[in-house]
Tab-separated table of C-alpha atoms in Angstrom:
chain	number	residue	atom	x	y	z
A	198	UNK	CA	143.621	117.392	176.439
A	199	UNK	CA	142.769	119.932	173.594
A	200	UNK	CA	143.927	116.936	171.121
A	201	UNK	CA	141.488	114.857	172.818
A	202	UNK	CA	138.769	117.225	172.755
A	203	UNK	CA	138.713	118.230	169.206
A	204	UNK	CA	139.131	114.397	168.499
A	205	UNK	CA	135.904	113.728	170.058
A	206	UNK	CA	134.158	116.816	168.230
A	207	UNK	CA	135.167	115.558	165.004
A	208	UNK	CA	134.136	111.965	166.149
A	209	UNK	CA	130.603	113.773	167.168
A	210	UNK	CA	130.607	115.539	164.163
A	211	UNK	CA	131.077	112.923	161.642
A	212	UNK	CA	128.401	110.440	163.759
A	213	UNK	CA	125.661	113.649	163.332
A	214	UNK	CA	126.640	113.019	159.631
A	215	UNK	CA	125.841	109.698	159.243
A	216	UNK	CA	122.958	109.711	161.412
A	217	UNK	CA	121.254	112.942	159.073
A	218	UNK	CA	122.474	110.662	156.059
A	219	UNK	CA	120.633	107.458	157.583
A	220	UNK	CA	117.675	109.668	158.150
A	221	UNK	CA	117.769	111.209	154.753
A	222	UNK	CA	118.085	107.445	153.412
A	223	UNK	CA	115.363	106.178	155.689
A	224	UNK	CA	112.784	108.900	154.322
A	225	UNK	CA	113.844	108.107	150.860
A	226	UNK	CA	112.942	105.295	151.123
A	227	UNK	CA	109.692	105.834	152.633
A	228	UNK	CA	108.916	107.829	149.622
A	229	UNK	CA	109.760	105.003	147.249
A	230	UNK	CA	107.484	102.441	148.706
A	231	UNK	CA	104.787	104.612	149.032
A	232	UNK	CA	105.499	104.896	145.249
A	233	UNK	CA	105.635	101.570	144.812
A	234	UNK	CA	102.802	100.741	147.272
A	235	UNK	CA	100.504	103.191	144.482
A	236	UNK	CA	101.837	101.249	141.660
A	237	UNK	CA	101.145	98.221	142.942
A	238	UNK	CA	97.170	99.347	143.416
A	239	UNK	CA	97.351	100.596	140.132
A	240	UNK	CA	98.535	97.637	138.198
A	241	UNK	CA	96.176	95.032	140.539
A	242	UNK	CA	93.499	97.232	139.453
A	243	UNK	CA	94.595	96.933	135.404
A	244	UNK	CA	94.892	92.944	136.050
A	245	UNK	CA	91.491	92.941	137.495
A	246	UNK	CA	90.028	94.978	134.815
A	247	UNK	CA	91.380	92.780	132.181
A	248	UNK	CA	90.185	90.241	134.040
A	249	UNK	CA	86.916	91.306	133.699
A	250	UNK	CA	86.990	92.064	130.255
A	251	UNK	CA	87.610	88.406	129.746
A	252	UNK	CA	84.577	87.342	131.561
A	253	UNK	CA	82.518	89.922	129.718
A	254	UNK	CA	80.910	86.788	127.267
A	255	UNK	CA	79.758	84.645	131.019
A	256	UNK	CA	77.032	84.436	132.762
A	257	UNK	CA	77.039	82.280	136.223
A	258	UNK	CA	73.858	80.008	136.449
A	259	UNK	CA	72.492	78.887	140.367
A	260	UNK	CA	70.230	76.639	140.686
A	261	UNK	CA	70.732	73.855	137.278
A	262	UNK	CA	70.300	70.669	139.445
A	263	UNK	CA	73.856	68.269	139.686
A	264	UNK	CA	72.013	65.870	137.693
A	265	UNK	CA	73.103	67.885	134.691
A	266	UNK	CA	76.418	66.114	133.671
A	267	UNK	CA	79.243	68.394	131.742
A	268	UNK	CA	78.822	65.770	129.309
A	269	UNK	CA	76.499	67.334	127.505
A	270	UNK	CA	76.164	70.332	129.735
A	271	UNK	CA	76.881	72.453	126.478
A	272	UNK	CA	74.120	71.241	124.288
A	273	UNK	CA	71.530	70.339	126.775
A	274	UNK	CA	72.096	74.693	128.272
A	275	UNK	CA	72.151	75.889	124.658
A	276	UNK	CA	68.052	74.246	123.929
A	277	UNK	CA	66.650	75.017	127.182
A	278	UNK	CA	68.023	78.603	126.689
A	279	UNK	CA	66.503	78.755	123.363
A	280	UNK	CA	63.458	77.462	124.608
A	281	UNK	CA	63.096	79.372	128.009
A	282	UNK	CA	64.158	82.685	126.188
A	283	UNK	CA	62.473	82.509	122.649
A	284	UNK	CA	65.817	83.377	121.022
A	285	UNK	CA	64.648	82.390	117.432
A	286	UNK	CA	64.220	86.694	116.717
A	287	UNK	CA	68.156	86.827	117.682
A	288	UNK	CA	70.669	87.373	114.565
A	289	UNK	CA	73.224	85.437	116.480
A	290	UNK	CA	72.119	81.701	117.147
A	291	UNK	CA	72.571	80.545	120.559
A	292	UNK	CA	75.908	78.896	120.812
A	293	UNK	CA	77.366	77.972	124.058
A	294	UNK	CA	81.753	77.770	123.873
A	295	UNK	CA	82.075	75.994	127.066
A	296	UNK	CA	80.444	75.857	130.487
A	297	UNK	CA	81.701	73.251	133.818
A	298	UNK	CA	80.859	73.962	137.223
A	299	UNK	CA	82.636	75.768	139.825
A	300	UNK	CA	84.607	73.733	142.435
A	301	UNK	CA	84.560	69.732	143.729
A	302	UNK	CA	80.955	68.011	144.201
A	303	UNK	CA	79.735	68.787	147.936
A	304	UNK	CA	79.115	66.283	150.309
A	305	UNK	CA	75.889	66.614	152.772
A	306	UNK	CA	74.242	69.139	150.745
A	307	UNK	CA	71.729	69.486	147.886
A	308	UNK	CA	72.440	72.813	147.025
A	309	UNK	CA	73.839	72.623	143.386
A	310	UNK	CA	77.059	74.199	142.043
A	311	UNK	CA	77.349	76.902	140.158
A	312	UNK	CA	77.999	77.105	136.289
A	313	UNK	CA	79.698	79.073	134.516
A	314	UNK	CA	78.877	79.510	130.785
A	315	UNK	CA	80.588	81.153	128.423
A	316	UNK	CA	78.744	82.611	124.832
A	317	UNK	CA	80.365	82.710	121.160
A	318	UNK	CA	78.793	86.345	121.202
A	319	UNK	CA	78.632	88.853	123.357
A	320	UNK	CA	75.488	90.029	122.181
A	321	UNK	CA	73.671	86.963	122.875
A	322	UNK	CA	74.554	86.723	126.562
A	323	UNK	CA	73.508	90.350	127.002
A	324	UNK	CA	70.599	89.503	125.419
A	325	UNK	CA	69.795	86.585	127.844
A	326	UNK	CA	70.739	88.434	130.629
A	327	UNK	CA	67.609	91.541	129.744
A	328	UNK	CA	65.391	88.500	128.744
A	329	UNK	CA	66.215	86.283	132.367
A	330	UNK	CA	66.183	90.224	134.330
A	331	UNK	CA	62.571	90.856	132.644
A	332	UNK	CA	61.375	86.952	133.446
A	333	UNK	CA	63.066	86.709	137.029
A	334	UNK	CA	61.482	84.720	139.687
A	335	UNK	CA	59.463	82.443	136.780
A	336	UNK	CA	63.055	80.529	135.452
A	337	UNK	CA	63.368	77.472	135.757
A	338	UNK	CA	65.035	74.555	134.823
A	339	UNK	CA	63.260	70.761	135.630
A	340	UNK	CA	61.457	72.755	137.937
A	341	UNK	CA	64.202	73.603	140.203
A	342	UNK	CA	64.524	78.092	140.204
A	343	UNK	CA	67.740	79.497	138.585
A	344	UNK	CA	69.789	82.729	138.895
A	345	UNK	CA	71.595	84.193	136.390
A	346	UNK	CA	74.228	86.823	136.784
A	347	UNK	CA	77.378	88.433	135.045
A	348	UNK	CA	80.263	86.530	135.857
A	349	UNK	CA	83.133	88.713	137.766
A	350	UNK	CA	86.386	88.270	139.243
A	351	UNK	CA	86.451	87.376	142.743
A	352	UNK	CA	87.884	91.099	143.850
A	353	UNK	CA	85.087	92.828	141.792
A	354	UNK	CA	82.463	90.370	142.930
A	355	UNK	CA	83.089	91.304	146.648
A	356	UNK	CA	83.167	95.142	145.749
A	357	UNK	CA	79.791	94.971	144.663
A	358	UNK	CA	78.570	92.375	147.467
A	359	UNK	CA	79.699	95.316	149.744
A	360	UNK	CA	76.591	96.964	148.505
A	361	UNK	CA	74.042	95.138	148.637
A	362	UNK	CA	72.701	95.513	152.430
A	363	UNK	CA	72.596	99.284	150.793
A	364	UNK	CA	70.779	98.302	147.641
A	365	UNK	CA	68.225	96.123	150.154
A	366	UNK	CA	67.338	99.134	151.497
A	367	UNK	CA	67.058	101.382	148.729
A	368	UNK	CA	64.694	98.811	147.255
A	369	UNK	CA	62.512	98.381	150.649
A	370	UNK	CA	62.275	102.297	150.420
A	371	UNK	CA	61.224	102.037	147.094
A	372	UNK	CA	64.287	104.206	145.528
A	373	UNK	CA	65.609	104.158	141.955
A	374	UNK	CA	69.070	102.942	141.933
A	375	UNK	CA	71.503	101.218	139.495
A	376	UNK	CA	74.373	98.889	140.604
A	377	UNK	CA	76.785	99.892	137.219
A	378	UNK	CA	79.971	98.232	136.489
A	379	UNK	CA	82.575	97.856	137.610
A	380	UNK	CA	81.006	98.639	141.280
A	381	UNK	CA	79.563	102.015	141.790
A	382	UNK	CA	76.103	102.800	143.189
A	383	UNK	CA	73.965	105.243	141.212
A	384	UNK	CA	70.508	106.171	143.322
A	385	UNK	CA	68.243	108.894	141.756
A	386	UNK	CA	66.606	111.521	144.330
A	387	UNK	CA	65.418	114.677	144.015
A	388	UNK	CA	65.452	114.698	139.963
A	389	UNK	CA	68.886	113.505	139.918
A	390	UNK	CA	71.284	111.262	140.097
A	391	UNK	CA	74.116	111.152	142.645
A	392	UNK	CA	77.186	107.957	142.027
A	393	UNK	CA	78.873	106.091	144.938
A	394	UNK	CA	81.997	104.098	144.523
A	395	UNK	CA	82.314	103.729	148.373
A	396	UNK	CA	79.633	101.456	150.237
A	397	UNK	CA	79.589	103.974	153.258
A	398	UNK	CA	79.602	107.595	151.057
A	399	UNK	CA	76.390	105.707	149.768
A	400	UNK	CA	75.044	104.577	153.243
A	401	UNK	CA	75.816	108.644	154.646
A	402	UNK	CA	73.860	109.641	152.007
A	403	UNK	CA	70.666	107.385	151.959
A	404	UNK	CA	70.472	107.676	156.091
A	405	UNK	CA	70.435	111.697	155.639
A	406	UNK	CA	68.387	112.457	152.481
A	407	UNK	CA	66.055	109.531	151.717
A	408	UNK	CA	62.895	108.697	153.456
A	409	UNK	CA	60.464	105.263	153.051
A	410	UNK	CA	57.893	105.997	150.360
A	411	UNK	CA	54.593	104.855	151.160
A	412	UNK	CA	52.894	101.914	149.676
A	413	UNK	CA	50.676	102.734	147.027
């Protein structure tokens, strides 16, 4: 009997062991895919940002009617640019790499699809970009109204969507604010300015601190 009994204490003994050892195996690796989990963030967030950088010569134009083939998409863009802008004062002429529209043709709908244009120079699409902010709500193109806007990747694109409802209101209340890259919210109260990279920080703060400005 006293064989037995020490038999089983050694039995329970060694299973306590292996359970501690499955435990301390389990929280290891807890702790490495939390790691990895972090790393993971990290290096989507260097791929988007490179991303980015790569669309930093595009802009996205809504609105060019489908009737503009990507035949001569390039050449017919680069004069009405020229033309719409006044770029002649420019150092850099206006000169268009490539541009094609985004997705297939739709079917039932008049509503154009997007372009996406992409500049020799840098400093020529940011140059469009001031002229189209300063002229914006008078561009057109055969009449129809265009948009023009700094192409992003999808991910960043939807960061700063998730701010606009915000910026909305900010503009109804008649608020300075700046939407900066890559997505955080900058509004200016009280002789300051106070930065947001979190759509709801940004929404606490305008719901406790600003109030509607009257109309002059």
């Amino acid at each position: 009997l006293q064989t037995s009994t020490n038999s089983i204490d050694a039995r329970t003994e060694e299973l306590e062991f292996r359970m501690q050892a499955c435990e301390d195996g389990a929280e290891s690796c807890q702790s490495r895919m939390a790691e990895l989990e972090q790393q993971n963030v990290t290096l989507l967030g260097k791929l988007d940002d490179l991303e980015n950088r790569s669309r930093r010569d595009n802009l996205r134009l809504i609105g060019i009617p489908e009737s503009l083939g990507e035949g001569n998409m390039v050449s017919v863009l680069e004069t009405w640019l020229k033309e719409t802008f006044q770029m002649t004062e420019f150092p850099e002429p206006v000169s268009i790499e490539r541009a094609h529209r985004m997705g297939r043709p739709r079917q039932g709908t008049d509503k154009p699809r997007q372009i996406i244009v992409k500049f020799h120079h840098y400093a020529v699409k940011a140059a469009i970009l001031r002229k189209f902010q300063q002229q914006r709500g008078s561009v057109t193109f055969e009449g129809s109204p265009v948009l023009m806007f700094q192409d992003y990747s999808a991910a960043l694109m939807e960061k700063r969507r998730s701010f606009h409802p915000i910026c909305a209101g900010l503009a109804a209340k008649r608020t300075k604010f700046m939407l900066i890259y890559p997505a955080t919210l900058k509004i200016y109260q009280d002789g300051s300015w106070s930065a947001f990279t979190s759509p709801q920080a940004a929404a606490d703060f305008v719901n406790a601190s600003i109030e509607p400005q009257g109309v002059d």
